[in-house]
Short mmCIF file of N, CA and C in Angstrom, two decimals:
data_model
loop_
_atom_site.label_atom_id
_atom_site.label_comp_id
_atom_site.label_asym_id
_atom_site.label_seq_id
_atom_site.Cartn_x
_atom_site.Cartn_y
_atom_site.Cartn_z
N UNK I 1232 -34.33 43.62 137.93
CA UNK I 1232 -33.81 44.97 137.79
C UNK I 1232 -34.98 45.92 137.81
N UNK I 1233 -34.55 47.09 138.73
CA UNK I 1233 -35.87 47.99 138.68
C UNK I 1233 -35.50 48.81 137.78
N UNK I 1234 -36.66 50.22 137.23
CA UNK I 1234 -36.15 51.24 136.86
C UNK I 1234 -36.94 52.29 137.53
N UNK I 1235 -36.34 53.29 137.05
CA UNK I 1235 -37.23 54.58 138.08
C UNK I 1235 -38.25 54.44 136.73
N UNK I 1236 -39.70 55.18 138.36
CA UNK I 1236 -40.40 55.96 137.12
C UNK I 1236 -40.35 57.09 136.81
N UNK I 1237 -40.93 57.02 135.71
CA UNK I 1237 -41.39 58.60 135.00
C UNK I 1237 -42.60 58.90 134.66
N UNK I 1238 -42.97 59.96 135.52
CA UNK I 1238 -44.25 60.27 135.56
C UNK I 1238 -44.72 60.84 133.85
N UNK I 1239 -45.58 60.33 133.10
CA UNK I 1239 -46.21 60.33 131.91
C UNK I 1239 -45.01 60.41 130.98
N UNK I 1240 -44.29 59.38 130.68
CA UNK I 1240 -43.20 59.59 129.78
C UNK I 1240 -43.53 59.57 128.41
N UNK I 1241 -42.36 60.34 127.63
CA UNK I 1241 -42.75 60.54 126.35
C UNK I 1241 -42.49 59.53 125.42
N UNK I 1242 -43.21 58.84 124.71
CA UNK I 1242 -43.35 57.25 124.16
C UNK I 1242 -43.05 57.29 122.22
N UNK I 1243 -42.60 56.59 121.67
CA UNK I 1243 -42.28 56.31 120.58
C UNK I 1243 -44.06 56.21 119.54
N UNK I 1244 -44.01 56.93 118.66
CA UNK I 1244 -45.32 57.14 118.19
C UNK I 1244 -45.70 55.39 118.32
N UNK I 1245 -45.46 54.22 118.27
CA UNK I 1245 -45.94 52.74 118.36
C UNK I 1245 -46.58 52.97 119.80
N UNK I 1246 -46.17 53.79 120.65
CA UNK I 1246 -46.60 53.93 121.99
C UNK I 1246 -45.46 53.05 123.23
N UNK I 1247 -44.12 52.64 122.75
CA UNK I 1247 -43.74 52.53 123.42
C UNK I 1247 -42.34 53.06 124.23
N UNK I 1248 -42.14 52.70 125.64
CA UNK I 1248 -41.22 53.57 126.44
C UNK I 1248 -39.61 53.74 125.24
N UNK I 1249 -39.00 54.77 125.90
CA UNK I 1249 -37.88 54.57 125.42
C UNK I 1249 -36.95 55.56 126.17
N UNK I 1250 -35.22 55.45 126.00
CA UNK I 1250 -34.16 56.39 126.45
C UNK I 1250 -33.33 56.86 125.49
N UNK I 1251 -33.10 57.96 125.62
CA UNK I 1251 -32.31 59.20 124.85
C UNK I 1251 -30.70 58.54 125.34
N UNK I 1252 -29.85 58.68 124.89
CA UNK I 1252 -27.90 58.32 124.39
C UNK I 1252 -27.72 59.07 124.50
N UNK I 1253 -27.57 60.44 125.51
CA UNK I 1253 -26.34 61.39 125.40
C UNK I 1253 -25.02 61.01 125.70
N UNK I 1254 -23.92 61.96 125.12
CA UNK I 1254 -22.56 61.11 125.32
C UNK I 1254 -22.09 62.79 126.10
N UNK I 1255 -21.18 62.80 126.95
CA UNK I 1255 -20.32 63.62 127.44
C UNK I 1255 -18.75 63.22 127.63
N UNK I 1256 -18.18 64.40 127.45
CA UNK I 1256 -16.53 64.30 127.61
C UNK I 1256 -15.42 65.32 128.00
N UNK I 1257 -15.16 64.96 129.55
CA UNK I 1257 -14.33 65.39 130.46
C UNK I 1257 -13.42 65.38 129.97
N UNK I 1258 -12.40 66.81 129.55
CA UNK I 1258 -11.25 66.89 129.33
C UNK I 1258 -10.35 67.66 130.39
N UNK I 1259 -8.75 67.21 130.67
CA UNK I 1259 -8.11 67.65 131.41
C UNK I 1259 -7.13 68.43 130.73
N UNK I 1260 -6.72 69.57 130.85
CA UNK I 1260 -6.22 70.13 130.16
C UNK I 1260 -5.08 70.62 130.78
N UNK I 1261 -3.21 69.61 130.78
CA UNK I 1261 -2.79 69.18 131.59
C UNK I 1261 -1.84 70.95 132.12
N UNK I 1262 -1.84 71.43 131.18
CA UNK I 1262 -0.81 73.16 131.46
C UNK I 1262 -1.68 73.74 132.21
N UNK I 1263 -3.35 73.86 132.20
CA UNK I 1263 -3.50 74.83 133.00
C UNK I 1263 -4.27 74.29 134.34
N UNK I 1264 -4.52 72.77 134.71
CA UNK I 1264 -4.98 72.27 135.24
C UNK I 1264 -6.34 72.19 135.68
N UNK I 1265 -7.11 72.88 134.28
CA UNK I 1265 -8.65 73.05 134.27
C UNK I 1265 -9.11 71.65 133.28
N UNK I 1266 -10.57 71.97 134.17
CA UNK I 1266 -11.56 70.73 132.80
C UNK I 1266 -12.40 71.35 132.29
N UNK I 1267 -12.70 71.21 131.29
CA UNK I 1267 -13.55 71.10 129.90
C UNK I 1267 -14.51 70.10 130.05
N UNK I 1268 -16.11 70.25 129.66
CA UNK I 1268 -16.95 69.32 129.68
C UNK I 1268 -17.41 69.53 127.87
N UNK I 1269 -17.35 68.67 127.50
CA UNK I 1269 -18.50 68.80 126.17
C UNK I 1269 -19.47 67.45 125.81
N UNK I 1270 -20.04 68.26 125.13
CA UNK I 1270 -21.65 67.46 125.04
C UNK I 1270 -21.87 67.36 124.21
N UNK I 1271 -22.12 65.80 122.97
CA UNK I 1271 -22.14 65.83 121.73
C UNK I 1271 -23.63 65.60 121.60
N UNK I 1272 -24.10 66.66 120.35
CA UNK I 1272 -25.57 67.06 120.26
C UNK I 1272 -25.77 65.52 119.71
N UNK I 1273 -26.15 64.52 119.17
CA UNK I 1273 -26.15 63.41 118.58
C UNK I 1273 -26.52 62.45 119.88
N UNK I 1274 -26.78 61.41 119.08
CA UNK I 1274 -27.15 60.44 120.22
C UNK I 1274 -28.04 59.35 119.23
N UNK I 1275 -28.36 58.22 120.31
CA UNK I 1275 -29.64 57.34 119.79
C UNK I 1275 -30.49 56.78 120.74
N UNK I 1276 -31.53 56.15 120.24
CA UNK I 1276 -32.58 56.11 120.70
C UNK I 1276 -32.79 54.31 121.34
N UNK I 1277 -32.74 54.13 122.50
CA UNK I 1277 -33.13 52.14 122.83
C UNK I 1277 -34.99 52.28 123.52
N UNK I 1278 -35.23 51.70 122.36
CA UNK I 1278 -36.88 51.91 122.82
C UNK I 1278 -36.93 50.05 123.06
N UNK I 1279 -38.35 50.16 123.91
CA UNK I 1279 -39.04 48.67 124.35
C UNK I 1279 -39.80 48.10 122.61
N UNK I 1280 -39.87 46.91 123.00
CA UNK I 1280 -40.39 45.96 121.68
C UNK I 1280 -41.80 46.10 121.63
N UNK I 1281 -42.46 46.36 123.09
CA UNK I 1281 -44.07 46.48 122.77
C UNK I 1281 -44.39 47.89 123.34
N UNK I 1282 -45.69 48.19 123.02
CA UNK I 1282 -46.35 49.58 124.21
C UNK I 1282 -46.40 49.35 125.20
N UNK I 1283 -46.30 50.40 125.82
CA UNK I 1283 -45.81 50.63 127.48
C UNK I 1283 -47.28 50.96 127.92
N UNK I 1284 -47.38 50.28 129.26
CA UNK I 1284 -48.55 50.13 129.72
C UNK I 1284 -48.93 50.60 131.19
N UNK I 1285 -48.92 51.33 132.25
CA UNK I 1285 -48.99 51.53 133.28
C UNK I 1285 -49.13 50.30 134.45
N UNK I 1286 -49.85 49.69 133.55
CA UNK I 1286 -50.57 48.37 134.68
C UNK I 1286 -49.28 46.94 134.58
N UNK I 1287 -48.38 46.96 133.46
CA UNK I 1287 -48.00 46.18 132.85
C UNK I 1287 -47.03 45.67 133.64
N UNK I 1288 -46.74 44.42 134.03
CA UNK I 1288 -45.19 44.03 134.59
C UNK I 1288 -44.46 43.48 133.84
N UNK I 1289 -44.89 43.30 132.54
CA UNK I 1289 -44.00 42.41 131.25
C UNK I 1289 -42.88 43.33 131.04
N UNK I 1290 -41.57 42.39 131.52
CA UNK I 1290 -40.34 42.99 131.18
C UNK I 1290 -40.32 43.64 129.79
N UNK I 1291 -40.72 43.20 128.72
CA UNK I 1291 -40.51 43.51 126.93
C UNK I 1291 -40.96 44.56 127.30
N UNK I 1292 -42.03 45.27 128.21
CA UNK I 1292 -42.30 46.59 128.12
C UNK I 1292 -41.23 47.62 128.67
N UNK I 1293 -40.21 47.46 128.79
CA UNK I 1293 -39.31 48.22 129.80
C UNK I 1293 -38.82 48.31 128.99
N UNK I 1294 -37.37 49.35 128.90
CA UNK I 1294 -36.09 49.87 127.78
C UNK I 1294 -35.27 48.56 128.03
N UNK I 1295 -34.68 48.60 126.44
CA UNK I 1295 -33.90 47.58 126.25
C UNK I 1295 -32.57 48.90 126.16
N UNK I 1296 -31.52 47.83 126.26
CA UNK I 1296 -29.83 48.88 126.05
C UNK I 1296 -29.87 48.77 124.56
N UNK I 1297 -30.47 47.35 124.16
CA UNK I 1297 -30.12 47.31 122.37
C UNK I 1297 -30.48 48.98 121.51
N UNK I 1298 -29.80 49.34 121.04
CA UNK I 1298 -30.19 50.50 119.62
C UNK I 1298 -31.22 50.22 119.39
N UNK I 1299 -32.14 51.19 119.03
CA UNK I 1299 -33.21 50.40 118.18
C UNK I 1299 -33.32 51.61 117.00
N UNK I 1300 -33.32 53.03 117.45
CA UNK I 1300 -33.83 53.86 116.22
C UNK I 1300 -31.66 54.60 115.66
N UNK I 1301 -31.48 55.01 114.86
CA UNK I 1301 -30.64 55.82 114.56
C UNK I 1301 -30.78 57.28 114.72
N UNK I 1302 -30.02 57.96 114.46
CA UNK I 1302 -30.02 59.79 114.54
C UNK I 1302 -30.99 60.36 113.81
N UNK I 1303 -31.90 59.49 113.03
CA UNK I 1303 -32.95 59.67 112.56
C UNK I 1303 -34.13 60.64 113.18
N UNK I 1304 -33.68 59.20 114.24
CA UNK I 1304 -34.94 59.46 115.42
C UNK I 1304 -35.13 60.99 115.81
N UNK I 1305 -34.04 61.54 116.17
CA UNK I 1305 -33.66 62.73 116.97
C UNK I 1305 -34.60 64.20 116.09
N UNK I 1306 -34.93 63.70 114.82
CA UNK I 1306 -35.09 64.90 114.15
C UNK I 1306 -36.91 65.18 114.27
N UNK I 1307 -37.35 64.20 115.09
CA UNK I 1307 -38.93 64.80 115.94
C UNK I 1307 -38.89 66.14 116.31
N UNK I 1308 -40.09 66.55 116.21
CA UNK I 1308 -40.52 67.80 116.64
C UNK I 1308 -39.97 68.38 118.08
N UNK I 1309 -39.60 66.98 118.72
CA UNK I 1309 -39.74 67.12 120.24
C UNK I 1309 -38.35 67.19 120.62
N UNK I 1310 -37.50 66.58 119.83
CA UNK I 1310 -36.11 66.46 120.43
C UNK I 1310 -35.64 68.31 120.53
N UNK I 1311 -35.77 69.12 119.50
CA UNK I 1311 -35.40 70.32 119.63
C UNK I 1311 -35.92 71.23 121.18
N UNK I 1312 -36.99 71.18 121.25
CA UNK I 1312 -37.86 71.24 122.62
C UNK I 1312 -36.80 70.55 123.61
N UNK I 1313 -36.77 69.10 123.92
CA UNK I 1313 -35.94 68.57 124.61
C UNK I 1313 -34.30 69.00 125.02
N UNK I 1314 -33.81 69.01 124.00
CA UNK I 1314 -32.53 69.09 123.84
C UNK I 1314 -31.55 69.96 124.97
N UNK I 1315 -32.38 71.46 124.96
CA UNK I 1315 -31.50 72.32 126.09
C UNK I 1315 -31.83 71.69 127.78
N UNK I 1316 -32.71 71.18 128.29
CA UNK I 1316 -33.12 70.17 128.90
C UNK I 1316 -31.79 68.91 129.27
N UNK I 1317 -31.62 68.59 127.88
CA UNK I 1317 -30.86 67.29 128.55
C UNK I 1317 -29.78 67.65 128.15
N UNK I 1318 -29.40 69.09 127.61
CA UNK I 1318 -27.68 69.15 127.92
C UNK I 1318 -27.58 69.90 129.07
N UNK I 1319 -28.61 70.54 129.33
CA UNK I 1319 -28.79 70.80 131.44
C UNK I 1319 -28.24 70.15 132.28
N UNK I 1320 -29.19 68.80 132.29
CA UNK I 1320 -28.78 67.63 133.08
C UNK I 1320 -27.72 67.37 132.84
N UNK I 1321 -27.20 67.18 131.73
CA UNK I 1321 -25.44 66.00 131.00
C UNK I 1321 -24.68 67.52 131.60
N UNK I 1322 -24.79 68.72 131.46
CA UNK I 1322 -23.33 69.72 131.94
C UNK I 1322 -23.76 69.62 133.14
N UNK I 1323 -24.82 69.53 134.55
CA UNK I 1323 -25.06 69.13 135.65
C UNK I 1323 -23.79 68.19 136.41
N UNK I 1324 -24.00 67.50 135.40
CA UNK I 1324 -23.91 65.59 136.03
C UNK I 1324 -22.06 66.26 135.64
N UNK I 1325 -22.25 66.64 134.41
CA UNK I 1325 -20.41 66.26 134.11
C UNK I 1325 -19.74 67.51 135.08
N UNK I 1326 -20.19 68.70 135.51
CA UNK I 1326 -19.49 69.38 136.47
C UNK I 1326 -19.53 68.73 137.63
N UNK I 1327 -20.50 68.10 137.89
CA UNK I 1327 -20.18 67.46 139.42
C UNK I 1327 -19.16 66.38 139.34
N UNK I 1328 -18.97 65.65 138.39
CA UNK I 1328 -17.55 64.71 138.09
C UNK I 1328 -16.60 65.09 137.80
N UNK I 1329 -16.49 66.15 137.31
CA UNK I 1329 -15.33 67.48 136.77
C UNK I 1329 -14.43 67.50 138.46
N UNK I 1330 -15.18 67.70 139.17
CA UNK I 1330 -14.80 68.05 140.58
C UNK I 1330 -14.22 66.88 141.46
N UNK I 1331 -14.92 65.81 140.93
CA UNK I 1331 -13.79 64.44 141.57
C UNK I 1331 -12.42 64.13 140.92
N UNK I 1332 -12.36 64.49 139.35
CA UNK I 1332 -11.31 64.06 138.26
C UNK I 1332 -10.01 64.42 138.71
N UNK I 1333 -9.14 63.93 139.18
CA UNK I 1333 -7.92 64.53 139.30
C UNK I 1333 -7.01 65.09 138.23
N UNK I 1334 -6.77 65.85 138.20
CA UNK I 1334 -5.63 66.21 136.76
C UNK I 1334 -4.50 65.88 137.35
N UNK I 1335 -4.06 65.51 136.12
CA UNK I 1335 -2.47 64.76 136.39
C UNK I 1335 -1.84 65.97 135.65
N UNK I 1336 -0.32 65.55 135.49
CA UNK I 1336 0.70 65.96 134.31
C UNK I 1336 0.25 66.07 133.06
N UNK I 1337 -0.51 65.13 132.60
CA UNK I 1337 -1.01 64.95 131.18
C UNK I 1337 -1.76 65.15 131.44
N UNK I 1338 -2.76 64.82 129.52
CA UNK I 1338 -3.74 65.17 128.83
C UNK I 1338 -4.54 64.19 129.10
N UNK I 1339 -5.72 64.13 129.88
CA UNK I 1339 -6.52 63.29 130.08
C UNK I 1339 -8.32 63.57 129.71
N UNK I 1340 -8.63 62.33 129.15
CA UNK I 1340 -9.85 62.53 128.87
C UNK I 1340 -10.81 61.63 129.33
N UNK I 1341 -12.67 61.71 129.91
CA UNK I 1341 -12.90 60.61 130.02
C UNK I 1341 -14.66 60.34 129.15
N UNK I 1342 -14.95 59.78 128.46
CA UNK I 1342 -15.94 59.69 127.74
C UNK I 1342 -17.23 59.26 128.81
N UNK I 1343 -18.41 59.98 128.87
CA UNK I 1343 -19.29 58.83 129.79
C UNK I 1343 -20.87 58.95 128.74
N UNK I 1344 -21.35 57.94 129.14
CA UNK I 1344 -23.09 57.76 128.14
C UNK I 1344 -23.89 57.82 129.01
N UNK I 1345 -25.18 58.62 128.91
CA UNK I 1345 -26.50 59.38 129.80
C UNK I 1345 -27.44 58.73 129.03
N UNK I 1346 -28.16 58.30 130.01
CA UNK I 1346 -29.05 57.61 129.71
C UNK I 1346 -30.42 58.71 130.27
N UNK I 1347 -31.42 59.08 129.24
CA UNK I 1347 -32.54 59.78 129.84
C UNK I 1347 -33.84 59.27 129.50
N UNK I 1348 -34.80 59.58 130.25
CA UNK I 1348 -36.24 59.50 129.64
C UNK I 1348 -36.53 60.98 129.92
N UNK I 1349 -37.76 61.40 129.08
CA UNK I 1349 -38.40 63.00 129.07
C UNK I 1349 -39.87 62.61 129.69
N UNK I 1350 -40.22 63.81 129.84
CA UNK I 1350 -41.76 63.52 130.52
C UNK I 1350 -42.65 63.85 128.84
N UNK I 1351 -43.66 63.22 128.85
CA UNK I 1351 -44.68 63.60 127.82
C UNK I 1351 -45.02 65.11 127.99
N UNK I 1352 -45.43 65.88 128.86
CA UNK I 1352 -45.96 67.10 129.06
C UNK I 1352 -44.62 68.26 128.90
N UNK I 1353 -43.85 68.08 129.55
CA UNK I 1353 -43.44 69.66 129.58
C UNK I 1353 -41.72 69.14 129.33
N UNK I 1354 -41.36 68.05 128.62
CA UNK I 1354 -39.93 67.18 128.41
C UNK I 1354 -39.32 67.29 129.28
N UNK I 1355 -39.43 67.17 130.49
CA UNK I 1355 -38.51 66.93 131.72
C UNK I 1355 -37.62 65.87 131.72
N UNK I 1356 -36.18 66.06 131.97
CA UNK I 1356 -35.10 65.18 131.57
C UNK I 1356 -35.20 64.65 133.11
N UNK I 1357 -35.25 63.00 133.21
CA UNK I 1357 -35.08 62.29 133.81
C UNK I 1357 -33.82 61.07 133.70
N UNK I 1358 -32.68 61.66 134.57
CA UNK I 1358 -31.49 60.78 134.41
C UNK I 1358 -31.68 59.26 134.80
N UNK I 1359 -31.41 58.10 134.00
CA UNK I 1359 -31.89 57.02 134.39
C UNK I 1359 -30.08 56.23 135.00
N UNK I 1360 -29.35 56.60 134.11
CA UNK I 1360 -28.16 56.14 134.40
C UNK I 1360 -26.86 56.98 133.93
N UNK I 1361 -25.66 56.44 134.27
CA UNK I 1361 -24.45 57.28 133.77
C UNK I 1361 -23.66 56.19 133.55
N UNK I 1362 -23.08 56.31 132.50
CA UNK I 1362 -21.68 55.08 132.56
C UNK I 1362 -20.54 55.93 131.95
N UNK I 1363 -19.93 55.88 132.24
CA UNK I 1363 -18.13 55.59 131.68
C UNK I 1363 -17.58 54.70 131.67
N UNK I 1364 -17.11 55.06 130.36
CA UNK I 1364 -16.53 54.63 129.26
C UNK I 1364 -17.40 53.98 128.67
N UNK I 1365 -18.62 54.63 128.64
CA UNK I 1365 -19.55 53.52 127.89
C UNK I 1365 -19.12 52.65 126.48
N UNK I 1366 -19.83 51.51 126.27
CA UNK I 1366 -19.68 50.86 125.13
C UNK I 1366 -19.92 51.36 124.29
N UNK I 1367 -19.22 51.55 122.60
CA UNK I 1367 -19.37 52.18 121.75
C UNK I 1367 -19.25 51.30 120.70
N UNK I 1368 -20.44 51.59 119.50
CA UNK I 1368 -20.09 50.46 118.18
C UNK I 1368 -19.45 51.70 117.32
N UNK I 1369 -19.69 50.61 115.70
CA UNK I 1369 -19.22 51.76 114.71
C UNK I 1369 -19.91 52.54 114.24
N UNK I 1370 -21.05 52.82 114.97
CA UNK I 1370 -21.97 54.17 114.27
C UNK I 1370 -21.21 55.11 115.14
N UNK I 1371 -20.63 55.05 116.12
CA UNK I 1371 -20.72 55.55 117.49
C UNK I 1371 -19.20 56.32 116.90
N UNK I 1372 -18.24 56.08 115.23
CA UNK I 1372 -17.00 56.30 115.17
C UNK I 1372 -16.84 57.78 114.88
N UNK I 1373 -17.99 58.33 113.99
CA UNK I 1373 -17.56 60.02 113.64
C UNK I 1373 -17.84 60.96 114.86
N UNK I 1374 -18.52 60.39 116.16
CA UNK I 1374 -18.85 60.93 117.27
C UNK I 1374 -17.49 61.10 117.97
N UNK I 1375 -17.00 59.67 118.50
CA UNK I 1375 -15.77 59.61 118.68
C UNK I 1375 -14.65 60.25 118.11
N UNK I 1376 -14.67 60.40 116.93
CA UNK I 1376 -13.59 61.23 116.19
C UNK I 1376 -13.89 62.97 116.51
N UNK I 1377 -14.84 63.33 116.30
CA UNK I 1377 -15.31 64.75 116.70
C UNK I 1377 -14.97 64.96 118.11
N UNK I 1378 -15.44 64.07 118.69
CA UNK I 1378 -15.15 64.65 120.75
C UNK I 1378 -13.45 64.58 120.94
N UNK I 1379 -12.64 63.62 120.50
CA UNK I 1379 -11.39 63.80 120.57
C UNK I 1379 -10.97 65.13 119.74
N UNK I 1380 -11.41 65.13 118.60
CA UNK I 1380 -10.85 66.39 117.80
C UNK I 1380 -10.71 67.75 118.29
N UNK I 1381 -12.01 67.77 119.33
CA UNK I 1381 -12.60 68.55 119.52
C UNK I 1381 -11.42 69.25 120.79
N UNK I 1382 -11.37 67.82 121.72
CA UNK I 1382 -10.25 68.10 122.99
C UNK I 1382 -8.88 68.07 122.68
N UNK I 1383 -8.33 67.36 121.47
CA UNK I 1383 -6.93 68.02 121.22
C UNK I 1383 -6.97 69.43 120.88
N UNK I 1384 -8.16 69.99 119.81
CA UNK I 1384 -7.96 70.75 119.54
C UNK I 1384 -8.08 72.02 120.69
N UNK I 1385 -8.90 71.86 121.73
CA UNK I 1385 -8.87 72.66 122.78
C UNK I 1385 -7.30 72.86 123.84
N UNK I 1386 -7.00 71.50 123.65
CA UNK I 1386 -5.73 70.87 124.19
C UNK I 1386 -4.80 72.42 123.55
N UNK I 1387 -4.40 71.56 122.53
CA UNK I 1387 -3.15 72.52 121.85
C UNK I 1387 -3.34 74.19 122.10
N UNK I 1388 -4.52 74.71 121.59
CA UNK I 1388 -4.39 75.70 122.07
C UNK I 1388 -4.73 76.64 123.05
N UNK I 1389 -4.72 76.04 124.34
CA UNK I 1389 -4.66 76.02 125.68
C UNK I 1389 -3.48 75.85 126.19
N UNK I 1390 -2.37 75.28 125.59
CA UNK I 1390 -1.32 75.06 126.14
C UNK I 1390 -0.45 76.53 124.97
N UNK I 1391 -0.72 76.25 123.68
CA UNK I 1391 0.00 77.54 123.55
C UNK I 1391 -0.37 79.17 123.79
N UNK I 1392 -1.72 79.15 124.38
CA UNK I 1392 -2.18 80.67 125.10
C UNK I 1392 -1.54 80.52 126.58
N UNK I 1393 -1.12 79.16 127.30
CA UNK I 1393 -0.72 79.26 128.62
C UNK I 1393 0.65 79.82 128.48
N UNK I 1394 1.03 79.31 126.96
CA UNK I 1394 2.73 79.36 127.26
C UNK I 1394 3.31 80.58 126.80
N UNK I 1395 1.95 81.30 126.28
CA UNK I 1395 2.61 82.69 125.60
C UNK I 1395 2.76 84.02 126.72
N UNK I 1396 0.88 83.23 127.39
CA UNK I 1396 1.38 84.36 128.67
C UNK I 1396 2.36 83.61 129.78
N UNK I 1397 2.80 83.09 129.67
CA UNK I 1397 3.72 82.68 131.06
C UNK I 1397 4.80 82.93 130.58
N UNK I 1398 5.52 83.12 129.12
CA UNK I 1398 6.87 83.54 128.70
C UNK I 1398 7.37 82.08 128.41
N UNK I 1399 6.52 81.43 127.77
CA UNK I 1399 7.40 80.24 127.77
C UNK I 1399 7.54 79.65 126.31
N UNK I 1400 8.09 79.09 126.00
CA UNK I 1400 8.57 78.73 124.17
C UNK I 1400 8.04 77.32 124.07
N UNK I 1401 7.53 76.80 123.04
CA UNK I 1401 7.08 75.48 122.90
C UNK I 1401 7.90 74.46 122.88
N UNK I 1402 9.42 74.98 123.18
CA UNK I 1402 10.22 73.72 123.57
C UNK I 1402 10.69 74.15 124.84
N UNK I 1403 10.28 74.79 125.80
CA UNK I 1403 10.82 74.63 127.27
C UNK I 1403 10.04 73.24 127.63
N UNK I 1404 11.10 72.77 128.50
CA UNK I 1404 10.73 71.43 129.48
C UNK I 1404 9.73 71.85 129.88
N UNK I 1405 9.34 73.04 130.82
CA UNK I 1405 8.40 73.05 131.39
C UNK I 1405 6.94 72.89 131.08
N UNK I 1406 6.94 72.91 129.31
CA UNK I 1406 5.26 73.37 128.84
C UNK I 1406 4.73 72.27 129.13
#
């Protein structure tokens, strides 16, 4: 498996590589047939087991998927610096998928996990991967509970501002 590089990446004070967990979530919002992207500030950190080395071909030096730091991590000097950066990239990436998503009848949502590295010098967000529906443990549950909360709650009242200006009552068939 290859990975891209990154020119002078920014390394875990042990000195070794690592990737940033952003999570994003495409909502369909089925009355007015728009999407919603949101971006949960949170995340974690899968760093390598040894220092990262330029010259090095030892796999252990590369990112592992395993967790390694908690939300801990995030509260570096650097993540704040970083941060508008890689919700750049994550609202980037999720409007350009916004645009394939079909909306249906219903309420549809789709969760995806961003995988980044930053540059050491000036934190340049470098997208390494995208998944949906990424795998999620149980640290991963008050995140999950917030991003749904977040899209019903956008949900509901999106459908009752659609239905007030269109003249419509919350029990017409049509809402």
């Amino acid at each position: 498996i290859l990975q891209a590089h990154v020119p002078r990446p920014l390394l875990t004070p042990a000195g070794a590589k690592f990737s940033i967990r952003v999570y994003g979530l495409l909502h369909a919002f089925a009355c007015t047939r728009t999407i919603s992207c949101w971006i949960y500030t949170g995340g974690y950190i899968s760093a390598s087991s040894l220092p990262w080395s330029v010259t090095s071909h030892k796999p252990d030096i590369q990112i592992k998927t395993r967790r390694t730091a908690s939300f801990k991590f995030w509260e570096l000097p650097w993540y704040s610096k970083a941060w508008p950066g890689l919700k750049r990239a994550t609202g980037s990436i999720l409007r350009a998928a916004a645009q394939k998503v079909a909306v249906s009848s219903k309420r549809t949502f789709e969760l995806f996990g961003f995988d980044f590295m930053v540059t050491k010098d000036d934190l340049r967000p470098y997208c390494l991967e995208v998944n949906s529906g990424p795998v999620t443990e149980d640290m991963d549950l008050p995140m999950l509970r917030q991003m749904v909360a977040f899209a019903i709650v956008a949900s509901t009242e999106a459908q009752q501002l659609y239905a007030a200006r269109s003249g419509m009552s919350e029990e017409d068939p049509r809402h």
